[in-house]
Amino acid sequence: MTGKTEKLLSILKLQPVVPVLIVDDAKSAVGLAKALVAGGLRAIEITMRTPAALNAVKAVAAEVEGANVGAGTILNARDWEAAVKAGSTFIVSPGVTPGVLAAAKDSSVPLLPGAATASEVMTLREAGYDVMKFFPAEQAGGAAYLKALSSPLAGTLFCPTGGISLKNANDYLSLPNVVCVGGSWVAPKELVAAGDWAGITKLASEAFALKA
Ligand code: 3PG
């Protein structure tokens, strides 16, 4: 196992659930991240899907003690560079391209690359990855599908993301090839808009209590 994989695993193993955030306002990202950390969720993925996302990563990295902020939805080398400059400690991509893999190779920041089929997993294995995001988890076939990959693709660990909630998280977390799950359910839009940080901390605590 490479040093970068170890680094990635040490972040993913902090908790059973990695919050996946779409942030509209960098300032509220700090309150949101503090609320998640207070509930035990220290590794936080901020997706690069909004104009505020990079500033949100910067603000959380600088201001939220105990947070490990990563950037998600990295689609190319340009996104990679900006996300790392902003202070991301890990990078997540929904799938991979040669450009993303090249950026990852040149960087000391670990990548959690997305895969949804046996061929994609095998291609990533050949590129040196044995920890991946299974995306979009529910839509691609869910826990039963991921379980079916565990024997032929033994030695690969996954963080499934997409359509996961408190209700079905255990279906994944109980699989031997799952290290954690990712999901947006711990930061619902309405609670974020209302600045209901206590409500978010409650959801985070419930997620933290799940067994990885
Ligand atoms: C995403 O693509 O936004 C993540 O996979 C999170 O998915 P979710 O909103 O279904 O949890």
PDB file of C-alpha atoms and ligand atoms in Angstrom:
ATOM      1  CA  MET A   1       0.000   0.000   0.000  1.00  0.00           C
ATOM      2  CA  THR A   2       1.365   3.413  -0.944  1.00  0.00           C
ATOM      3  CA  GLY A   3       1.773   6.310   1.461  1.00  0.00           C
ATOM      4  CA  LYS A   4      -0.985   8.187  -0.351  1.00  0.00           C
ATOM      5  CA  THR A   5      -3.409   5.253   0.032  1.00  0.00           C
ATOM      6  CA  GLU A   6      -2.584   5.045   3.726  1.00  0.00           C
ATOM      7  CA  LYS A   7      -3.234   8.767   4.068  1.00  0.00           C
ATOM      8  CA  LEU A   8      -6.577   8.400   2.276  1.00  0.00           C
ATOM      9  CA  LEU A   9      -7.618   5.426   4.410  1.00  0.00           C
ATOM     10  CA  SER A  10      -6.697   7.227   7.597  1.00  0.00           C
ATOM     11  CA  ILE A  11      -9.084  10.027   6.580  1.00  0.00           C
ATOM     12  CA  LEU A  12     -11.899   7.709   5.435  1.00  0.00           C
ATOM     13  CA  LYS A  13     -11.628   5.646   8.609  1.00  0.00           C
ATOM     14  CA  LEU A  14     -12.267   8.668  10.822  1.00  0.00           C
ATOM     15  CA  GLN A  15     -16.006   7.982  10.589  1.00  0.00           C
ATOM     16  CA  PRO A  16     -18.595   5.730   8.934  1.00  0.00           C
ATOM     17  CA  VAL A  17     -20.103   8.565   6.871  1.00  0.00           C
ATOM     18  CA  VAL A  18     -18.380  11.280   4.825  1.00  0.00           C
ATOM     19  CA  PRO A  19     -20.728  14.243   4.350  1.00  0.00           C
ATOM     20  CA  VAL A  20     -20.975  15.313   0.693  1.00  0.00           C
ATOM     21  CA  LEU A  21     -21.729  19.022   0.563  1.00  0.00           C
ATOM     22  CA  ILE A  22     -22.998  21.327  -2.154  1.00  0.00           C
ATOM     23  CA  VAL A  23     -22.229  24.753  -0.732  1.00  0.00           C
ATOM     24  CA  ASP A  24     -23.889  27.961  -1.934  1.00  0.00           C
ATOM     25  CA  ASP A  25     -22.228  30.296   0.526  1.00  0.00           C
ATOM     26  CA  ALA A  26     -18.628  30.024   1.738  1.00  0.00           C
ATOM     27  CA  LYS A  27     -19.431  31.751   5.047  1.00  0.00           C
ATOM     28  CA  SER A  28     -22.124  29.301   6.028  1.00  0.00           C
ATOM     29  CA  ALA A  29     -19.757  26.450   5.118  1.00  0.00           C
ATOM     30  CA  VAL A  30     -17.766  27.233   8.273  1.00  0.00           C
ATOM     31  CA  GLY A  31     -20.835  26.946  10.527  1.00  0.00           C
ATOM     32  CA  LEU A  32     -21.908  23.825   8.694  1.00  0.00           C
ATOM     33  CA  ALA A  33     -18.498  22.172   8.980  1.00  0.00           C
ATOM     34  CA  LYS A  34     -18.269  23.052  12.686  1.00  0.00           C
ATOM     35  CA  ALA A  35     -21.684  21.468  13.219  1.00  0.00           C
ATOM     36  CA  LEU A  36     -20.598  18.299  11.402  1.00  0.00           C
ATOM     37  CA  VAL A  37     -17.334  18.093  13.350  1.00  0.00           C
ATOM     38  CA  ALA A  38     -19.273  18.584  16.610  1.00  0.00           C
ATOM     39  CA  GLY A  39     -21.312  15.505  15.647  1.00  0.00           C
ATOM     40  CA  GLY A  40     -18.121  13.502  15.024  1.00  0.00           C
ATOM     41  CA  LEU A  41     -17.882  13.818  11.234  1.00  0.00           C
ATOM     42  CA  ARG A  42     -14.411  15.270  10.688  1.00  0.00           C
ATOM     43  CA  ALA A  43     -13.745  14.269   7.086  1.00  0.00           C
ATOM     44  CA  ILE A  44     -15.910  16.478   4.903  1.00  0.00           C
ATOM     45  CA  GLU A  45     -16.219  16.559   1.125  1.00  0.00           C
ATOM     46  CA  ILE A  46     -17.120  19.869  -0.491  1.00  0.00           C
ATOM     47  CA  THR A  47     -18.150  19.352  -4.110  1.00  0.00           C
ATOM     48  CA  MET A  48     -16.810  21.746  -6.741  1.00  0.00           C
ATOM     49  CA  ARG A  49     -20.279  22.332  -8.146  1.00  0.00           C
ATOM     50  CA  THR A  50     -20.917  25.906  -7.068  1.00  0.00           C
ATOM     51  CA  PRO A  51     -19.070  29.226  -7.438  1.00  0.00           C
ATOM     52  CA  ALA A  52     -18.635  29.285  -3.632  1.00  0.00           C
ATOM     53  CA  ALA A  53     -17.022  25.840  -3.408  1.00  0.00           C
ATOM     54  CA  LEU A  54     -13.328  26.800  -3.554  1.00  0.00           C
ATOM     55  CA  ASN A  55     -13.730  29.584  -1.028  1.00  0.00           C
ATOM     56  CA  ALA A  56     -15.675  27.204   1.160  1.00  0.00           C
ATOM     57  CA  VAL A  57     -12.766  24.731   1.126  1.00  0.00           C
ATOM     58  CA  LYS A  58     -10.363  27.568   1.979  1.00  0.00           C
ATOM     59  CA  ALA A  59     -12.532  28.829   4.831  1.00  0.00           C
ATOM     60  CA  VAL A  60     -13.140  25.394   6.344  1.00  0.00           C
ATOM     61  CA  ALA A  61      -9.451  24.454   6.047  1.00  0.00           C
ATOM     62  CA  ALA A  62      -8.441  27.688   7.789  1.00  0.00           C
ATOM     63  CA  GLU A  63     -11.165  28.058  10.375  1.00  0.00           C
ATOM     64  CA  VAL A  64     -12.574  24.692  11.420  1.00  0.00           C
ATOM     65  CA  GLU A  65     -10.433  22.921  13.959  1.00  0.00           C
ATOM     66  CA  GLY A  66     -10.456  19.167  13.608  1.00  0.00           C
ATOM     67  CA  ALA A  67     -11.917  19.192  10.089  1.00  0.00           C
ATOM     68  CA  ASN A  68     -10.314  17.300   7.244  1.00  0.00           C
ATOM     69  CA  VAL A  69     -11.701  18.994   4.177  1.00  0.00           C
ATOM     70  CA  GLY A  70     -11.604  17.346   0.761  1.00  0.00           C
ATOM     71  CA  ALA A  71     -12.793  18.503  -2.645  1.00  0.00           C
ATOM     72  CA  GLY A  72     -15.291  16.458  -4.613  1.00  0.00           C
ATOM     73  CA  THR A  73     -16.513  16.487  -8.226  1.00  0.00           C
ATOM     74  CA  ILE A  74     -12.971  17.020  -9.518  1.00  0.00           C
ATOM     75  CA  LEU A  75     -13.282  16.503 -13.269  1.00  0.00           C
ATOM     76  CA  ASN A  76      -9.901  17.583 -14.676  1.00  0.00           C
ATOM     77  CA  ALA A  77      -6.356  18.706 -13.845  1.00  0.00           C
ATOM     78  CA  ARG A  78      -7.336  22.369 -13.589  1.00  0.00           C
ATOM     79  CA  ASP A  79      -9.945  21.596 -10.917  1.00  0.00           C
ATOM     80  CA  TRP A  80      -7.337  19.477  -9.127  1.00  0.00           C
ATOM     81  CA  GLU A  81      -4.798  22.258  -8.872  1.00  0.00           C
ATOM     82  CA  ALA A  82      -7.324  24.808  -7.609  1.00  0.00           C
ATOM     83  CA  ALA A  83      -8.723  22.393  -5.018  1.00  0.00           C
ATOM     84  CA  VAL A  84      -5.289  21.515  -3.653  1.00  0.00           C
ATOM     85  CA  LYS A  85      -4.253  25.171  -3.531  1.00  0.00           C
ATOM     86  CA  ALA A  86      -7.395  25.899  -1.515  1.00  0.00           C
ATOM     87  CA  GLY A  87      -6.289  23.385   1.145  1.00  0.00           C
ATOM     88  CA  SER A  88      -8.019  20.113   0.256  1.00  0.00           C
ATOM     89  CA  THR A  89      -6.522  17.157   2.102  1.00  0.00           C
ATOM     90  CA  PHE A  90      -8.143  14.628  -0.249  1.00  0.00           C
ATOM     91  CA  ILE A  91      -9.719  14.703  -3.680  1.00  0.00           C
ATOM     92  CA  VAL A  92     -12.807  12.835  -4.893  1.00  0.00           C
ATOM     93  CA  SER A  93     -13.856  12.299  -8.507  1.00  0.00           C
ATOM     94  CA  PRO A  94     -17.051  10.681  -9.830  1.00  0.00           C
ATOM     95  CA  GLY A  95     -15.035   8.748 -12.415  1.00  0.00           C
ATOM     96  CA  VAL A  96     -11.568   9.150 -13.901  1.00  0.00           C
ATOM     97  CA  THR A  97      -9.914  10.511 -17.012  1.00  0.00           C
ATOM     98  CA  PRO A  98      -6.249  10.298 -18.060  1.00  0.00           C
ATOM     99  CA  GLY A  99      -5.971  13.978 -17.071  1.00  0.00           C
ATOM    100  CA  VAL A 100      -7.238  13.396 -13.540  1.00  0.00           C
ATOM    101  CA  LEU A 101      -4.983  10.364 -13.085  1.00  0.00           C
ATOM    102  CA  ALA A 102      -1.963  12.366 -14.296  1.00  0.00           C
ATOM    103  CA  ALA A 103      -2.756  15.207 -11.873  1.00  0.00           C
ATOM    104  CA  ALA A 104      -3.109  12.666  -9.062  1.00  0.00           C
ATOM    105  CA  LYS A 105       0.231  11.077  -9.887  1.00  0.00           C
ATOM    106  CA  ASP A 106       2.008  14.441  -9.677  1.00  0.00           C
ATOM    107  CA  SER A 107       0.378  15.383  -6.367  1.00  0.00           C
ATOM    108  CA  SER A 108       0.973  14.449  -2.756  1.00  0.00           C
ATOM    109  CA  VAL A 109      -2.763  14.723  -2.062  1.00  0.00           C
ATOM    110  CA  PRO A 110      -4.598  11.373  -2.285  1.00  0.00           C
ATOM    111  CA  LEU A 111      -7.403  10.691  -4.768  1.00  0.00           C
ATOM    112  CA  LEU A 112     -10.584   8.721  -4.099  1.00  0.00           C
ATOM    113  CA  PRO A 113     -11.503   7.897  -7.705  1.00  0.00           C
ATOM    114  CA  GLY A 114     -15.001   6.890  -8.779  1.00  0.00           C
ATOM    115  CA  ALA A 115     -15.857   3.534 -10.374  1.00  0.00           C
ATOM    116  CA  ALA A 116     -19.155   1.786 -11.079  1.00  0.00           C
ATOM    117  CA  THR A 117     -18.297  -1.337 -13.099  1.00  0.00           C
ATOM    118  CA  ALA A 118     -15.895  -4.287 -12.833  1.00  0.00           C
ATOM    119  CA  SER A 119     -13.911  -2.929 -15.790  1.00  0.00           C
ATOM    120  CA  GLU A 120     -13.569   0.514 -14.199  1.00  0.00           C
ATOM    121  CA  VAL A 121     -12.411  -1.074 -10.955  1.00  0.00           C
ATOM    122  CA  MET A 122      -9.878  -3.221 -12.857  1.00  0.00           C
ATOM    123  CA  THR A 123      -8.599  -0.202 -14.779  1.00  0.00           C
ATOM    124  CA  LEU A 124      -8.098   1.705 -11.534  1.00  0.00           C
ATOM    125  CA  ARG A 125      -6.386  -1.313  -9.970  1.00  0.00           C
ATOM    126  CA  GLU A 126      -3.941  -1.312 -12.874  1.00  0.00           C
ATOM    127  CA  ALA A 127      -3.313   2.385 -12.229  1.00  0.00           C
ATOM    128  CA  GLY A 128      -2.388   1.546  -8.625  1.00  0.00           C
ATOM    129  CA  TYR A 129      -5.652   2.299  -6.802  1.00  0.00           C
ATOM    130  CA  ASP A 130      -7.258  -0.111  -4.374  1.00  0.00           C
ATOM    131  CA  VAL A 131      -9.550   2.325  -2.573  1.00  0.00           C
ATOM    132  CA  MET A 132     -12.371   3.812  -4.654  1.00  0.00           C
ATOM    133  CA  LYS A 133     -15.694   5.587  -4.541  1.00  0.00           C
ATOM    134  CA  PHE A 134     -18.557   3.382  -5.788  1.00  0.00           C
ATOM    135  CA  PHE A 135     -20.736   5.891  -7.615  1.00  0.00           C
ATOM    136  CA  PRO A 136     -23.656   6.281  -8.080  1.00  0.00           C
ATOM    137  CA  ALA A 137     -24.179   3.539  -5.526  1.00  0.00           C
ATOM    138  CA  GLU A 138     -27.941   3.027  -5.330  1.00  0.00           C
ATOM    139  CA  GLN A 139     -28.570   3.781  -8.984  1.00  0.00           C
ATOM    140  CA  ALA A 140     -25.770   1.459 -10.172  1.00  0.00           C
ATOM    141  CA  GLY A 141     -27.121  -1.576  -8.325  1.00  0.00           C
ATOM    142  CA  GLY A 142     -26.808  -0.843  -4.619  1.00  0.00           C
ATOM    143  CA  ALA A 143     -25.313  -2.965  -1.874  1.00  0.00           C
ATOM    144  CA  ALA A 144     -26.148  -6.273  -3.642  1.00  0.00           C
ATOM    145  CA  TYR A 145     -24.144  -5.165  -6.676  1.00  0.00           C
ATOM    146  CA  LEU A 146     -21.187  -4.080  -4.571  1.00  0.00           C
ATOM    147  CA  LYS A 147     -21.325  -7.370  -2.631  1.00  0.00           C
ATOM    148  CA  ALA A 148     -21.144  -9.241  -5.950  1.00  0.00           C
ATOM    149  CA  LEU A 149     -17.901  -7.400  -6.775  1.00  0.00           C
ATOM    150  CA  SER A 150     -16.255  -8.343  -3.485  1.00  0.00           C
ATOM    151  CA  SER A 151     -15.159 -11.864  -4.409  1.00  0.00           C
ATOM    152  CA  PRO A 152     -13.811 -11.377  -7.970  1.00  0.00           C
ATOM    153  CA  LEU A 153     -12.299  -7.999  -7.094  1.00  0.00           C
ATOM    154  CA  ALA A 154     -11.057  -8.935  -3.626  1.00  0.00           C
ATOM    155  CA  GLY A 155      -8.644  -6.471  -2.102  1.00  0.00           C
ATOM    156  CA  THR A 156     -10.536  -3.414  -3.358  1.00  0.00           C
ATOM    157  CA  LEU A 157     -12.155  -1.141  -0.784  1.00  0.00           C
ATOM    158  CA  PHE A 158     -15.041   1.202  -1.549  1.00  0.00           C
ATOM    159  CA  CYS A 159     -16.726   4.313  -0.255  1.00  0.00           C
ATOM    160  CA  PRO A 160     -20.186   4.023  -1.856  1.00  0.00           C
ATOM    161  CA  THR A 161     -21.940   7.327  -2.525  1.00  0.00           C
ATOM    162  CA  GLY A 162     -25.209   8.274  -4.201  1.00  0.00           C
ATOM    163  CA  GLY A 163     -28.674   7.624  -2.814  1.00  0.00           C
ATOM    164  CA  ILE A 164     -27.430   6.566   0.615  1.00  0.00           C
ATOM    165  CA  SER A 165     -29.203   7.613   3.813  1.00  0.00           C
ATOM    166  CA  LEU A 166     -29.465   6.582   7.448  1.00  0.00           C
ATOM    167  CA  LYS A 167     -31.996   3.929   6.310  1.00  0.00           C
ATOM    168  CA  ASN A 168     -29.758   2.000   3.902  1.00  0.00           C
ATOM    169  CA  ALA A 169     -26.236   2.965   5.078  1.00  0.00           C
ATOM    170  CA  ASN A 170     -25.901  -0.267   7.081  1.00  0.00           C
ATOM    171  CA  ASP A 171     -26.558  -2.385   3.972  1.00  0.00           C
ATOM    172  CA  TYR A 172     -23.246  -1.031   2.684  1.00  0.00           C
ATOM    173  CA  LEU A 173     -21.335  -0.641   5.948  1.00  0.00           C
ATOM    174  CA  SER A 174     -21.858  -4.317   6.746  1.00  0.00           C
ATOM    175  CA  LEU A 175     -20.039  -5.387   3.552  1.00  0.00           C
ATOM    176  CA  PRO A 176     -16.394  -6.471   3.911  1.00  0.00           C
ATOM    177  CA  ASN A 177     -15.304  -4.283   0.956  1.00  0.00           C
ATOM    178  CA  VAL A 178     -16.765  -1.032   2.332  1.00  0.00           C
ATOM    179  CA  VAL A 179     -14.633   1.351   4.377  1.00  0.00           C
ATOM    180  CA  CYS A 180     -17.249   4.120   4.779  1.00  0.00           C
ATOM    181  CA  VAL A 181     -20.156   5.625   2.863  1.00  0.00           C
ATOM    182  CA  GLY A 182     -20.682   9.150   1.548  1.00  0.00           C
ATOM    183  CA  GLY A 183     -23.887  11.133   1.520  1.00  0.00           C
ATOM    184  CA  SER A 184     -25.559  14.496   1.521  1.00  0.00           C
ATOM    185  CA  TRP A 185     -28.332  13.510   3.922  1.00  0.00           C
ATOM    186  CA  VAL A 186     -26.434  14.810   6.955  1.00  0.00           C
ATOM    187  CA  ALA A 187     -26.631  18.370   5.590  1.00  0.00           C
ATOM    188  CA  PRO A 188     -30.142  18.931   4.211  1.00  0.00           C
ATOM    189  CA  LYS A 189     -30.609  22.185   2.272  1.00  0.00           C
ATOM    190  CA  GLU A 190     -33.403  23.445   4.546  1.00  0.00           C
ATOM    191  CA  LEU A 191     -31.339  23.068   7.728  1.00  0.00           C
ATOM    192  CA  VAL A 192     -28.304  24.737   6.103  1.00  0.00           C
ATOM    193  CA  ALA A 193     -30.423  27.628   4.787  1.00  0.00           C
ATOM    194  CA  ALA A 194     -31.932  28.095   8.262  1.00  0.00           C
ATOM    195  CA  GLY A 195     -28.510  27.921   9.926  1.00  0.00           C
ATOM    196  CA  ASP A 196     -29.867  25.097  12.094  1.00  0.00           C
ATOM    197  CA  TRP A 197     -26.443  23.877  13.203  1.00  0.00           C
ATOM    198  CA  ALA A 198     -27.847  21.982  16.190  1.00  0.00           C
ATOM    199  CA  GLY A 199     -30.066  20.043  13.786  1.00  0.00           C
ATOM    200  CA  ILE A 200     -27.051  19.240  11.602  1.00  0.00           C
ATOM    201  CA  THR A 201     -25.013  18.125  14.617  1.00  0.00           C
ATOM    202  CA  LYS A 202     -27.857  15.764  15.556  1.00  0.00           C
ATOM    203  CA  LEU A 203     -27.883  14.217  12.062  1.00  0.00           C
ATOM    204  CA  ALA A 204     -24.085  13.970  12.137  1.00  0.00           C
ATOM    205  CA  SER A 205     -24.151  12.235  15.542  1.00  0.00           C
ATOM    206  CA  GLU A 206     -26.679   9.686  14.255  1.00  0.00           C
ATOM    207  CA  ALA A 207     -24.451   9.034  11.242  1.00  0.00           C
ATOM    208  CA  PHE A 208     -21.340   8.789  13.413  1.00  0.00           C
ATOM    209  CA  ALA A 209     -23.050   6.142  15.543  1.00  0.00           C
ATOM    210  CA  LEU A 210     -23.376   3.815  12.516  1.00  0.00           C
ATOM    211  CA  LYS A 211     -20.850   0.993  12.505  1.00  0.00           C
ATOM    212  CA  ALA A 212     -18.179   1.103   9.828  1.00  0.00           C
TER     213      ALA A 212
HETATM  214  C1  3PG B   1     -23.462  13.360  -5.104  1.00  0.00           C
HETATM  215  O1  3PG B   1     -23.205  13.049  -6.231  1.00  0.00           O
HETATM  216  O2  3PG B   1     -23.992  14.442  -4.847  1.00  0.00           O
HETATM  217  C2  3PG B   1     -23.044  12.456  -4.009  1.00  0.00           C
HETATM  218  O3  3PG B   1     -22.815  11.199  -4.478  1.00  0.00           O
HETATM  219  C3  3PG B   1     -24.058  12.448  -2.914  1.00  0.00           C
HETATM  220  O4  3PG B   1     -25.192  11.801  -3.312  1.00  0.00           O
HETATM  221  P1  3PG B   1     -26.487  11.909  -2.415  1.00  0.00           P
HETATM  222  O5  3PG B   1     -26.964  13.340  -2.520  1.00  0.00           O
HETATM  223  O6  3PG B   1     -27.459  10.958  -3.081  1.00  0.00           O
HETATM  224  O7  3PG B   1     -26.132  11.525  -1.024  1.00  0.00           O
END
